[in-house]
XYZ file of N, CA and C in Angstrom:
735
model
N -78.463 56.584 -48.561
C -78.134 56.134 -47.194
C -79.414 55.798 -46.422
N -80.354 56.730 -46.272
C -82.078 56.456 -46.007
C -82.477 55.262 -46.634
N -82.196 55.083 -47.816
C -82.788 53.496 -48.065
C -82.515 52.341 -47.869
N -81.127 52.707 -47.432
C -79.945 51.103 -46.833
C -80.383 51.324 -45.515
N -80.531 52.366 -45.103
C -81.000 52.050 -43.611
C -82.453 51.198 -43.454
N -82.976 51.882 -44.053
C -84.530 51.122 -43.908
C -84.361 49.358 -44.516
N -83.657 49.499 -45.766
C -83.452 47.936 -46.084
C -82.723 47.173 -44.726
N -81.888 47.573 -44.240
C -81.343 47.244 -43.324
C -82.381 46.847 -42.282
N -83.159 47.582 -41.684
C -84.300 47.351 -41.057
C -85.202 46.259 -41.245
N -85.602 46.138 -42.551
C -86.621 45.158 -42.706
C -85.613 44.040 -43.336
N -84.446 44.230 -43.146
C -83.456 42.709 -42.899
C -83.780 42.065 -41.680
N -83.707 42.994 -40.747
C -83.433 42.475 -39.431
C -85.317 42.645 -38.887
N -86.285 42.801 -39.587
C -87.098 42.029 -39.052
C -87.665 41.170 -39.655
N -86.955 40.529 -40.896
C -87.052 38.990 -41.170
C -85.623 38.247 -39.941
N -85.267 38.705 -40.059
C -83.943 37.600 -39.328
C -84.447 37.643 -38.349
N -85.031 38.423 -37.517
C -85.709 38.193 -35.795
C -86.757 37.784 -35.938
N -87.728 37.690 -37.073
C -89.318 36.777 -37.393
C -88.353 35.289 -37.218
N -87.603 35.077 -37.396
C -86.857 33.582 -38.212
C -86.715 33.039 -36.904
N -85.730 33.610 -36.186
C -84.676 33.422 -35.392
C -85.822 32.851 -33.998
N -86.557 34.438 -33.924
C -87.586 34.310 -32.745
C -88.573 32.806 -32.884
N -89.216 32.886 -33.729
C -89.943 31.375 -33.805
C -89.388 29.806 -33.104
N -88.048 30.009 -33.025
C -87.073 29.121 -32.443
C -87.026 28.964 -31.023
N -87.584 30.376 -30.615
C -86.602 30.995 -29.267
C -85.253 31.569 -29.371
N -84.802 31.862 -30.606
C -83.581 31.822 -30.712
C -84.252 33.681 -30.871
N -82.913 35.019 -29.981
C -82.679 35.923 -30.767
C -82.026 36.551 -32.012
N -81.034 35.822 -32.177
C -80.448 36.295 -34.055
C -79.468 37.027 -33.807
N -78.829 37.133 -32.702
C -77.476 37.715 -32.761
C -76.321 37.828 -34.134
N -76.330 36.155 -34.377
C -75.274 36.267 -35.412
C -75.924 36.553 -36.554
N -77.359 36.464 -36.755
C -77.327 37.375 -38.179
C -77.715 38.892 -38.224
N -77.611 39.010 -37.172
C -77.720 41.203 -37.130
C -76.347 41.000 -37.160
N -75.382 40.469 -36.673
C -74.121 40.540 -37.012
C -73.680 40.666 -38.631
N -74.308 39.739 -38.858
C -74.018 39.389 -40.720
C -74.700 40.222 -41.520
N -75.816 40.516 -41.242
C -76.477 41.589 -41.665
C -75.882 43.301 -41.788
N -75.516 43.780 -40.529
C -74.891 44.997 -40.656
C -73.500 45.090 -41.545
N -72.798 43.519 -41.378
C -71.782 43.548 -42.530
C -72.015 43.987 -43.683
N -72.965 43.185 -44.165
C -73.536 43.086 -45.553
C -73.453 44.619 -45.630
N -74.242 45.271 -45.267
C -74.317 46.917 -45.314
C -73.607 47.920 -45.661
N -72.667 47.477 -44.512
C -71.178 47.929 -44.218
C -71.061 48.983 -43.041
N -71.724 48.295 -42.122
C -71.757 49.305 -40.779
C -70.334 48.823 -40.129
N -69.862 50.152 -39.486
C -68.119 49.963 -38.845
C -68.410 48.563 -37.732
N -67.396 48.015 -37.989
C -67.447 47.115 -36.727
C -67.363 47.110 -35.485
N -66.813 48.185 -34.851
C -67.006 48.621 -33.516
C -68.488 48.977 -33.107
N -69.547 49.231 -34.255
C -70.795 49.299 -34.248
C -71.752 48.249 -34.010
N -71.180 47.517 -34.957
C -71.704 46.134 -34.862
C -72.096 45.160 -33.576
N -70.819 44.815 -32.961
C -71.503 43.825 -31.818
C -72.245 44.528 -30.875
N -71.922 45.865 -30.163
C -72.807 46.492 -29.319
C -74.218 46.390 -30.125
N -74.438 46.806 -31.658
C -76.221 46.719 -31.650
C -76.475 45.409 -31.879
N -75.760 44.377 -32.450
C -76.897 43.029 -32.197
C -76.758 42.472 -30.660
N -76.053 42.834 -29.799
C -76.103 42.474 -28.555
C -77.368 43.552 -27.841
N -77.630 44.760 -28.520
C -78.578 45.093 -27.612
C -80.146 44.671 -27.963
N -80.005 44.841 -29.430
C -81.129 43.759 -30.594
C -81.447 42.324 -29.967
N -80.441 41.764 -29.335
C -80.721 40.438 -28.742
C -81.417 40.801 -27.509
N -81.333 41.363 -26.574
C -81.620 41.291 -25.480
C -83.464 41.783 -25.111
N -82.999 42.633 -26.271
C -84.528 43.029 -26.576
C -85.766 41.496 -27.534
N -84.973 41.379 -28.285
C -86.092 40.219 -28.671
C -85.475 39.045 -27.290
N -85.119 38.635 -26.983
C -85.222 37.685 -26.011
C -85.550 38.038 -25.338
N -85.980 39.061 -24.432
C -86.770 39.236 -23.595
C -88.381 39.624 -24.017
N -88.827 39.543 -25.056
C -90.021 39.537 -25.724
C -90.287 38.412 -25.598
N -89.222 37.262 -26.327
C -89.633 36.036 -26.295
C -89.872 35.131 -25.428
N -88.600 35.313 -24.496
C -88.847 34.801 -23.359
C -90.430 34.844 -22.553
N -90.830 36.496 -22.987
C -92.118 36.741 -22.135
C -93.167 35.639 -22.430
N -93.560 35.583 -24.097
C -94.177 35.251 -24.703
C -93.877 33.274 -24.409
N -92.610 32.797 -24.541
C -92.917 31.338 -24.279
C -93.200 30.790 -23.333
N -92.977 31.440 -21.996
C -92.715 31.318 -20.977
C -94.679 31.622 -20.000
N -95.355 32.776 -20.638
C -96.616 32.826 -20.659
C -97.523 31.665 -21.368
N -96.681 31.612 -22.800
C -97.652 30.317 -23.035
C -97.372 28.708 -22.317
N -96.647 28.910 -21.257
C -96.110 27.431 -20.537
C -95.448 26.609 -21.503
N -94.469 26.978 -22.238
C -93.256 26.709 -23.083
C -92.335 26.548 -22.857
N -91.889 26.123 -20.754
C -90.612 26.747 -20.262
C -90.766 25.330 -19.342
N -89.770 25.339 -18.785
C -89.408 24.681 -17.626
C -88.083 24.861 -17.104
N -88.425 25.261 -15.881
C -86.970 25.958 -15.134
C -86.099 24.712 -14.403
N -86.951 23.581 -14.336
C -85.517 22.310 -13.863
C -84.946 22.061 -15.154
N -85.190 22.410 -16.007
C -84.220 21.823 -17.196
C -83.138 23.015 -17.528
N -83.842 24.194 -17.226
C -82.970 25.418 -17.761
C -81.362 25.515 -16.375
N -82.192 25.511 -15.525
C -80.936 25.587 -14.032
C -79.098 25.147 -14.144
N -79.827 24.147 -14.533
C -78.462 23.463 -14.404
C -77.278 24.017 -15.669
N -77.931 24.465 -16.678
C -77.231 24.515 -18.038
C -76.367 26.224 -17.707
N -78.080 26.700 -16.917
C -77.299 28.588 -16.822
C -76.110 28.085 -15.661
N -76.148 26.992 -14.439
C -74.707 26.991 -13.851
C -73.806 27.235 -14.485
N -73.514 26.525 -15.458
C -72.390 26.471 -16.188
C -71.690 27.625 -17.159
N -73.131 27.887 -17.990
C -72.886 28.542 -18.925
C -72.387 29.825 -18.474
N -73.115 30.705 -17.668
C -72.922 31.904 -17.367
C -71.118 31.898 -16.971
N -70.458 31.466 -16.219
C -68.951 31.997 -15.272
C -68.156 31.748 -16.791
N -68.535 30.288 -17.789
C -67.891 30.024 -18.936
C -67.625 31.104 -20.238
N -69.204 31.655 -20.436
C -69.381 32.310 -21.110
C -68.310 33.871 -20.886
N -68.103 33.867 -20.136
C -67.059 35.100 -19.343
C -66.008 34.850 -19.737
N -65.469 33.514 -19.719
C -64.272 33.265 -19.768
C -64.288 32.821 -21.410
N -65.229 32.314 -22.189
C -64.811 32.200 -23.529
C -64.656 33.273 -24.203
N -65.145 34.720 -23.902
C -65.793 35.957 -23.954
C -63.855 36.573 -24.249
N -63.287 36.152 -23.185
C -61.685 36.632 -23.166
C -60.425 36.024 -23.907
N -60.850 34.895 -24.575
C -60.299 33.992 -25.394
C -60.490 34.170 -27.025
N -59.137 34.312 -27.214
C -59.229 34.808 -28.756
C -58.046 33.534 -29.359
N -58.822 32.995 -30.399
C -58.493 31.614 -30.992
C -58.155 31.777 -32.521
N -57.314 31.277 -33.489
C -57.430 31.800 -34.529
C -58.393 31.777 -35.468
N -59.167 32.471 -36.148
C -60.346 32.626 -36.662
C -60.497 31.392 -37.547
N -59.544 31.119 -38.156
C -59.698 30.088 -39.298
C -59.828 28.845 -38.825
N -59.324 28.684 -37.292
C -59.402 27.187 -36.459
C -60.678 26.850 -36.223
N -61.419 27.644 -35.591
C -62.908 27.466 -34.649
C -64.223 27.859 -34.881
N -63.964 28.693 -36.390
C -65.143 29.232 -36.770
C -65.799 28.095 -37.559
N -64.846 27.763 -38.590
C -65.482 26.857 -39.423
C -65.803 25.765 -39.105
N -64.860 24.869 -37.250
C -65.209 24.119 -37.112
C -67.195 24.240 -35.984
N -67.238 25.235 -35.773
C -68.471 25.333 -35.069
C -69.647 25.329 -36.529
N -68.939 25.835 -37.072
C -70.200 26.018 -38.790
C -70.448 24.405 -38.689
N -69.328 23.305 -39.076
C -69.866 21.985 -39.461
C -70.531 21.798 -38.345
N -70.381 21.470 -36.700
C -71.299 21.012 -36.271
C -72.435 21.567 -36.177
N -72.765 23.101 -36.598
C -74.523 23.489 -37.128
C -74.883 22.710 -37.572
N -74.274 22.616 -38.791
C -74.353 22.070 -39.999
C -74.778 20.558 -40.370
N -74.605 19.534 -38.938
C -74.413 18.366 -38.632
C -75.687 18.370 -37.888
N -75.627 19.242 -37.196
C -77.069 19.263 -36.165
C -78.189 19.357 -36.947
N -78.082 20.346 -37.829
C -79.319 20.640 -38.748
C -79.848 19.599 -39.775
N -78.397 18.731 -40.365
C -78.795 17.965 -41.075
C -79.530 16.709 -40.003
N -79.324 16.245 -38.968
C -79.778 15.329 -37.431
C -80.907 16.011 -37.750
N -81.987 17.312 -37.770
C -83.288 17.694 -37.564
C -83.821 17.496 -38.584
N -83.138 17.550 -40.043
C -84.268 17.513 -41.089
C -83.879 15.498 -41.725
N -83.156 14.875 -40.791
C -83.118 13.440 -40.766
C -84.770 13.019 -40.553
N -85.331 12.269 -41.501
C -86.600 11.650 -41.282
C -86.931 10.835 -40.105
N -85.852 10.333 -39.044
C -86.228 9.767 -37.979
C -86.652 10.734 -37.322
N -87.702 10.435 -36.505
C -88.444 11.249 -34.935
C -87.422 11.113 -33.984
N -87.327 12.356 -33.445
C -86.497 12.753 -32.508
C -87.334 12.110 -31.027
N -88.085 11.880 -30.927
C -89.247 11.890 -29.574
C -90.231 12.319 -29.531
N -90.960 11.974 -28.810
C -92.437 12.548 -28.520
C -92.295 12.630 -27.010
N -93.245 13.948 -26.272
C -93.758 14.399 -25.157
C -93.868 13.480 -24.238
N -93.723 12.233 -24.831
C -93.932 11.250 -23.814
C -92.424 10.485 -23.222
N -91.401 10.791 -23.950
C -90.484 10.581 -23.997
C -89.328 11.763 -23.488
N -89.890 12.338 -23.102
C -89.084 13.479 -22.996
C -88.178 13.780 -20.934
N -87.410 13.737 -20.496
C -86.931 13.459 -19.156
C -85.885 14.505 -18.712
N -85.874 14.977 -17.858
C -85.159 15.972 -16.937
C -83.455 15.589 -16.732
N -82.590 16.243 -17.524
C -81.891 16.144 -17.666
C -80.466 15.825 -16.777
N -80.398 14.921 -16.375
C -79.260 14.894 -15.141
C -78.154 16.439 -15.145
N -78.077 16.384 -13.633
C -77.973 18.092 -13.076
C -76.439 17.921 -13.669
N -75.504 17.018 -12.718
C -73.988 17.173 -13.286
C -73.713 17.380 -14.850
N -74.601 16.816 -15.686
C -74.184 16.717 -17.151
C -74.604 17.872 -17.830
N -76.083 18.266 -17.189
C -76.534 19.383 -17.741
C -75.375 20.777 -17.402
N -74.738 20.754 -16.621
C -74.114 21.844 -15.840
C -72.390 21.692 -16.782
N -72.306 20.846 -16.823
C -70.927 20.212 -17.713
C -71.383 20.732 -19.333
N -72.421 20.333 -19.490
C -72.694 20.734 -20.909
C -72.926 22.481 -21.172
N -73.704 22.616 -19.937
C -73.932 24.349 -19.794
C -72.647 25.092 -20.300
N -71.224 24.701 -19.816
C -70.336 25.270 -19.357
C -69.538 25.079 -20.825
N -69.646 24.033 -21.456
C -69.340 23.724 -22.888
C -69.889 24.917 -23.641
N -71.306 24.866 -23.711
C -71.837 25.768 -24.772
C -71.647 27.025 -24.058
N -71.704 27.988 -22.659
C -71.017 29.011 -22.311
C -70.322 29.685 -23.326
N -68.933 28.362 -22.846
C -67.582 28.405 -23.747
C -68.038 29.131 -24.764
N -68.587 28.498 -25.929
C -68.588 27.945 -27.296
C -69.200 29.841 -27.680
N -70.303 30.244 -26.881
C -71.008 31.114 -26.561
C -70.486 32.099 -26.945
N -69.247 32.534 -25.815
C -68.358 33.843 -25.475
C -67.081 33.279 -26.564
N -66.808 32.255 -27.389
C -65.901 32.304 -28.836
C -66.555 32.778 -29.627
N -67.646 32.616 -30.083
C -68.517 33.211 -31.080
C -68.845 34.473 -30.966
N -69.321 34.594 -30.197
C -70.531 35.643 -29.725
C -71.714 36.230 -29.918
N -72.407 34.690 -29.079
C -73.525 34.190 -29.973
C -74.316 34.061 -28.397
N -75.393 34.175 -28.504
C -76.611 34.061 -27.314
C -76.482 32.116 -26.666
N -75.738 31.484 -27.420
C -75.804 30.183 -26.923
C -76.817 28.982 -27.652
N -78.212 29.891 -27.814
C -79.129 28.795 -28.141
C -78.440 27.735 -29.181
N -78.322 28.512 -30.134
C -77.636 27.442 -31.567
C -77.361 25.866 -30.886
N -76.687 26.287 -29.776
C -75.921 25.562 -29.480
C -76.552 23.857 -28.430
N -77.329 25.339 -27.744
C -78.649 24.409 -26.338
C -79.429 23.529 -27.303
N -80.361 24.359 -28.461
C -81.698 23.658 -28.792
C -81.277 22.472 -29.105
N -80.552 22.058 -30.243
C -80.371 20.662 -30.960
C -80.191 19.771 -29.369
N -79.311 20.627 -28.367
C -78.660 19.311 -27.689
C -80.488 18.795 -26.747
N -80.887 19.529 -26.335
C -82.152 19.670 -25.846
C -83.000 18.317 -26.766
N -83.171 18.679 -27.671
C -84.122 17.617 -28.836
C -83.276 16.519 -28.985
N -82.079 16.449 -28.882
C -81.131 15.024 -29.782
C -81.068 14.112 -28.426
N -81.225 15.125 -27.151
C -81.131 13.715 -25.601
C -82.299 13.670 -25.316
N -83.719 13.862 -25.846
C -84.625 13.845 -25.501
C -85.213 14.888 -24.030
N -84.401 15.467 -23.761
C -84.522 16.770 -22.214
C -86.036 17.941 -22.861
N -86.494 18.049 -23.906
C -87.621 19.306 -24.336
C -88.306 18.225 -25.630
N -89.397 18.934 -25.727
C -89.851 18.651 -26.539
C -89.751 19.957 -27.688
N -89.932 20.087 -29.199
C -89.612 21.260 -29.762
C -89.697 22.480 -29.145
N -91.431 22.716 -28.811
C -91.971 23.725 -28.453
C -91.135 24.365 -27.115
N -90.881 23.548 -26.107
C -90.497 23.850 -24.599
C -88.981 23.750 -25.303
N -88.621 23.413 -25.782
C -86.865 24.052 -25.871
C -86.978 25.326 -26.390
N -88.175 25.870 -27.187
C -87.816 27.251 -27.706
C -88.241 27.891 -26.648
N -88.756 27.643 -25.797
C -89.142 28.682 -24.317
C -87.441 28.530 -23.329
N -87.193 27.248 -23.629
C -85.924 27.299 -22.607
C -84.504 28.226 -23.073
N -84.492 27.658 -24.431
C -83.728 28.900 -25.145
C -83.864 30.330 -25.263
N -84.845 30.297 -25.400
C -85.289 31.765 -24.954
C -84.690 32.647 -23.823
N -85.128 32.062 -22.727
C -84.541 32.211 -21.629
C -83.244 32.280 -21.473
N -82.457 31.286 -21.582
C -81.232 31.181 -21.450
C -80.460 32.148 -22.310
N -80.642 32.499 -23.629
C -80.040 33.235 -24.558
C -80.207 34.767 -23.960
N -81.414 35.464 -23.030
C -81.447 36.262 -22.335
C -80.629 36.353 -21.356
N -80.703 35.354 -20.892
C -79.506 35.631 -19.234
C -78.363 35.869 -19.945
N -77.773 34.709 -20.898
C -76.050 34.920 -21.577
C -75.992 36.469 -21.898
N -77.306 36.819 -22.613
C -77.075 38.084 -23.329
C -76.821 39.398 -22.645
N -77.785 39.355 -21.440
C -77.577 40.610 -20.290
C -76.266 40.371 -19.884
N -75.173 39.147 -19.392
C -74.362 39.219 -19.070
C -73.131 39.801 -19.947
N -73.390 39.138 -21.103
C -72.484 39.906 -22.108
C -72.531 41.211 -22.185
N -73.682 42.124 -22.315
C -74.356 43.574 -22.172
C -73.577 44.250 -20.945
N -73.657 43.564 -19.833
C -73.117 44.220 -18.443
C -71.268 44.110 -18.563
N -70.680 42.814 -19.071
C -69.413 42.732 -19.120
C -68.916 43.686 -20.860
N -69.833 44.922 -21.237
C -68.945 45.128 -22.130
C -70.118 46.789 -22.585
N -70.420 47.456 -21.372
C -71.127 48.602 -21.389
C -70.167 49.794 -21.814
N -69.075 49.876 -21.945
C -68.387 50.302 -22.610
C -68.767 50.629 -24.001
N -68.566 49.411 -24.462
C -69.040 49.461 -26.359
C -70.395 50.411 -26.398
N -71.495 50.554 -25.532
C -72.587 50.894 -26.081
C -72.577 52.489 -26.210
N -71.434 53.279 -25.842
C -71.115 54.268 -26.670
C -70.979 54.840 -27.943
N -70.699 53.005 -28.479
C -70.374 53.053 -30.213
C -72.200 52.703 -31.064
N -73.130 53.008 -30.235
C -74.717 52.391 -30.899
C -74.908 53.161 -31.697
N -75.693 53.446 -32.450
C -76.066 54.246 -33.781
C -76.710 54.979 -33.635
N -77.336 55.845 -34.444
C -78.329 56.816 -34.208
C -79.856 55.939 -34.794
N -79.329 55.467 -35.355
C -80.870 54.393 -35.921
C -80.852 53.404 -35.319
N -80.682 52.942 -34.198
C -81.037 51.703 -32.955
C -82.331 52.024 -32.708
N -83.145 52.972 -32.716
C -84.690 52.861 -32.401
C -84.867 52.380 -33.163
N -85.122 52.435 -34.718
C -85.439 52.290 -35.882
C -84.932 50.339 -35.943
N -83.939 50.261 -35.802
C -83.398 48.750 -35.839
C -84.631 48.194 -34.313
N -84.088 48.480 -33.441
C -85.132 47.959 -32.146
C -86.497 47.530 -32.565
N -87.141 48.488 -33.137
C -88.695 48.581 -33.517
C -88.695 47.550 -34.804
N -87.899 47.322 -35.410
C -87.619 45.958 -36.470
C -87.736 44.893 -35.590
N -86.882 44.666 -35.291
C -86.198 43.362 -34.478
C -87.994 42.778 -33.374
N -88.168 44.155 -33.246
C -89.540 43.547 -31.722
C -90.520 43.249 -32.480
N -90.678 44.155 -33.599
C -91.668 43.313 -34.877
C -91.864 42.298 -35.569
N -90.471 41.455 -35.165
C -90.186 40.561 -36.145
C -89.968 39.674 -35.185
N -89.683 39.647 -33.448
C -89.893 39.007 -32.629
C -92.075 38.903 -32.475
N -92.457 39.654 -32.818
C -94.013 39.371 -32.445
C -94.555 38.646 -33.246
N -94.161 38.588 -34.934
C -94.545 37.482 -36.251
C -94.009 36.212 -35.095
N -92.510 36.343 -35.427
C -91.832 34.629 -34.955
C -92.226 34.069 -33.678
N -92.251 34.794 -32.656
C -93.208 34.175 -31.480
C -94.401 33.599 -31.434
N -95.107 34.296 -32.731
C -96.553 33.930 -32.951
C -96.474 32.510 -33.450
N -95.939 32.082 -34.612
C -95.789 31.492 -35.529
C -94.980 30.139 -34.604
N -93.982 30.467 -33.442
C -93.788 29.441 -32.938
C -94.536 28.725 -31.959
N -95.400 29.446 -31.218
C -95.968 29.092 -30.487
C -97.458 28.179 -31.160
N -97.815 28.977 -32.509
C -99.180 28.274 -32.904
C -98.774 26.824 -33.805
N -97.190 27.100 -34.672
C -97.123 25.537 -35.602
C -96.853 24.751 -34.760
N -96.975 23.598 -35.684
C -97.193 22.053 -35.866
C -95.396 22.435 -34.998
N -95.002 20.778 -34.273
C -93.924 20.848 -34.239
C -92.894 20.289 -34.838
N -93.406 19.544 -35.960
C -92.549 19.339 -36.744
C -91.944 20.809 -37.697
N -92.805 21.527 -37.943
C -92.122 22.939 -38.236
C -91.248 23.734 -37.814
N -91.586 23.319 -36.347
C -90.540 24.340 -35.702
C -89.266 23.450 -35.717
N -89.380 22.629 -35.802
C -87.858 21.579 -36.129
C -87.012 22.052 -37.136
N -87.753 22.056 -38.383
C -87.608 22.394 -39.436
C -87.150 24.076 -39.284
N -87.838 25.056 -38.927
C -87.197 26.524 -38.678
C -86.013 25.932 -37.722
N -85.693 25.146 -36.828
C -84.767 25.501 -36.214
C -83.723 24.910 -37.332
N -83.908 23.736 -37.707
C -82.621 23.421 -39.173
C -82.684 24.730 -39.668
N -83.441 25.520 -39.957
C -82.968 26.432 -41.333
C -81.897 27.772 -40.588
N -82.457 27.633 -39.202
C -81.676 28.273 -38.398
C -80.079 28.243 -37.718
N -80.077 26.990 -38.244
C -78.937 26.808 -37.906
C -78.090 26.326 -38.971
N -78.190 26.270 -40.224
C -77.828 26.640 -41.352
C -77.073 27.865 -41.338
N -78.335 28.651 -41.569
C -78.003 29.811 -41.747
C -77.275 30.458 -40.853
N -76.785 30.003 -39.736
C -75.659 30.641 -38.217
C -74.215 29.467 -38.972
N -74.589 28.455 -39.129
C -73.056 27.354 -39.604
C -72.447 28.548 -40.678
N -73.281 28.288 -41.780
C -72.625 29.688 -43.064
C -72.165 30.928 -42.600
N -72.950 31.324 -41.592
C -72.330 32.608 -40.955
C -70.386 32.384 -40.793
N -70.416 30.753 -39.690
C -69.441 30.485 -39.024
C -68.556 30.390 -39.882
N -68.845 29.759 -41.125
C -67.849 29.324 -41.888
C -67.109 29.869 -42.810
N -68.137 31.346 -43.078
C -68.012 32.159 -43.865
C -68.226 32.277 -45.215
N -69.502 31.659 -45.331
C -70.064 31.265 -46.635
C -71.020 33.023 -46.997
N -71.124 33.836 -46.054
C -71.512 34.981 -46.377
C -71.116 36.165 -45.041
């Protein structure tokens, strides 16, 4: 049992090295991860929801210090997302309808990032009209509180595919944003955190370790890399969806 725990551990600080480099925290694979294991499920979403909140707020620190952020682009998206995310949060859909269809569009997005056309350059890059951004916020919210997922998956691609970030500054904006969704989820469901484990330090101290590699690593590569981590990232969340593991 001591050694599945610890394997367990240094699961989840590769999946938060991965995830973090993105801006992304890794919700859905501490999710997939504790499966694998076989931790009870009432266990489950309370610790990758508290696992998230903790590396996104690392990350956030970290992109947001290295000027990786911009708050007119982020504004408009948290309008939306946040009141949505509440309300997708209470909506239960049949599993076999919506999971697999959110897996293909990962799946679609990721294959759009590792497409040999250039997405844009820094020079190209423009502030996202407020109504659409706020319309779209409220989409991925949604999409957010069905899953129950920090959102990014969902933000970064759209961020890079309308030209609104450039790689680097969408993983600071995601960052961010996947923090706010996440505290809100945390506050609308403090209940569950009765069910946390006795090895949540032990998982925590993973996860922030593996947020300090992936922060590093995103902030110093090339950005065509981080393109590339975010495809592999969102791969690996579609398979989640679809149930390929």
């Amino acid at each position: 049992m001591i050694d599945a725990t610890y394997a367990l551990a240094a699961c989840i600080f590769f999946g938060a090295a991965l995830y973090s480099s993105v801006g992304h925290a890794g919700a859905s694979a501490y999710i997939a991860l504790m499966a694998l294991f076989g931790l009870p499920a009432q266990v489950m979403r309370p610790t990758a929801l508290v696992l998230n909140v903790i590396v996104a707020t690392f990350t956030s620190a970290r992109f947001v210090h290295a000027g990786l952020f911009r708050w007119r682009t982020l504004w408009p998206f948290l309008i939306g997302a946040i009141p949505m995310a509440f309300i997708g949060g209470g909506i239960i859909l049949p599993t076999h309808f919506y999971r697999p269809l959110v897996g293909v569009v990962l799946w679609l997005s990721a294959a759009r990032l590792l497409w040999p056309k250039p997405l844009g350059t820094a020079d190209d890059v423009k502030d996202p009209p407020i109504i659409v951004a706020i319309a779209a916020g409220a989409g991925i919210g949604l999409l957010s509180g069905l899953t129950g997922t920090g959102g990014g998956i969902f933000l970064s691609p759209l961020l890079l595919f309308l030209g609104w970030a450039t790689p680097r500054a969408a993983s600071g904006i995601a960052a961010v944003f996947i923090l706010v969704n996440s505290i809100s989820g945390l506050l609308g469901n403090l209940a569950s955190l009765q069910q946390l484990p006795e090895t949540l330090p032990l998982f925590a101290g993973a996860a922030l370790a593996g947020a300090l590699v992936g922060t590093t690593l995103g902030i110093r590569l090339p950005s065509t890399m981080i393109v590339r981590a975010l495809a592999l990232v969102l791969i690996v969340a579609g398979a989640k969806m679809i149930g390929v593991y």
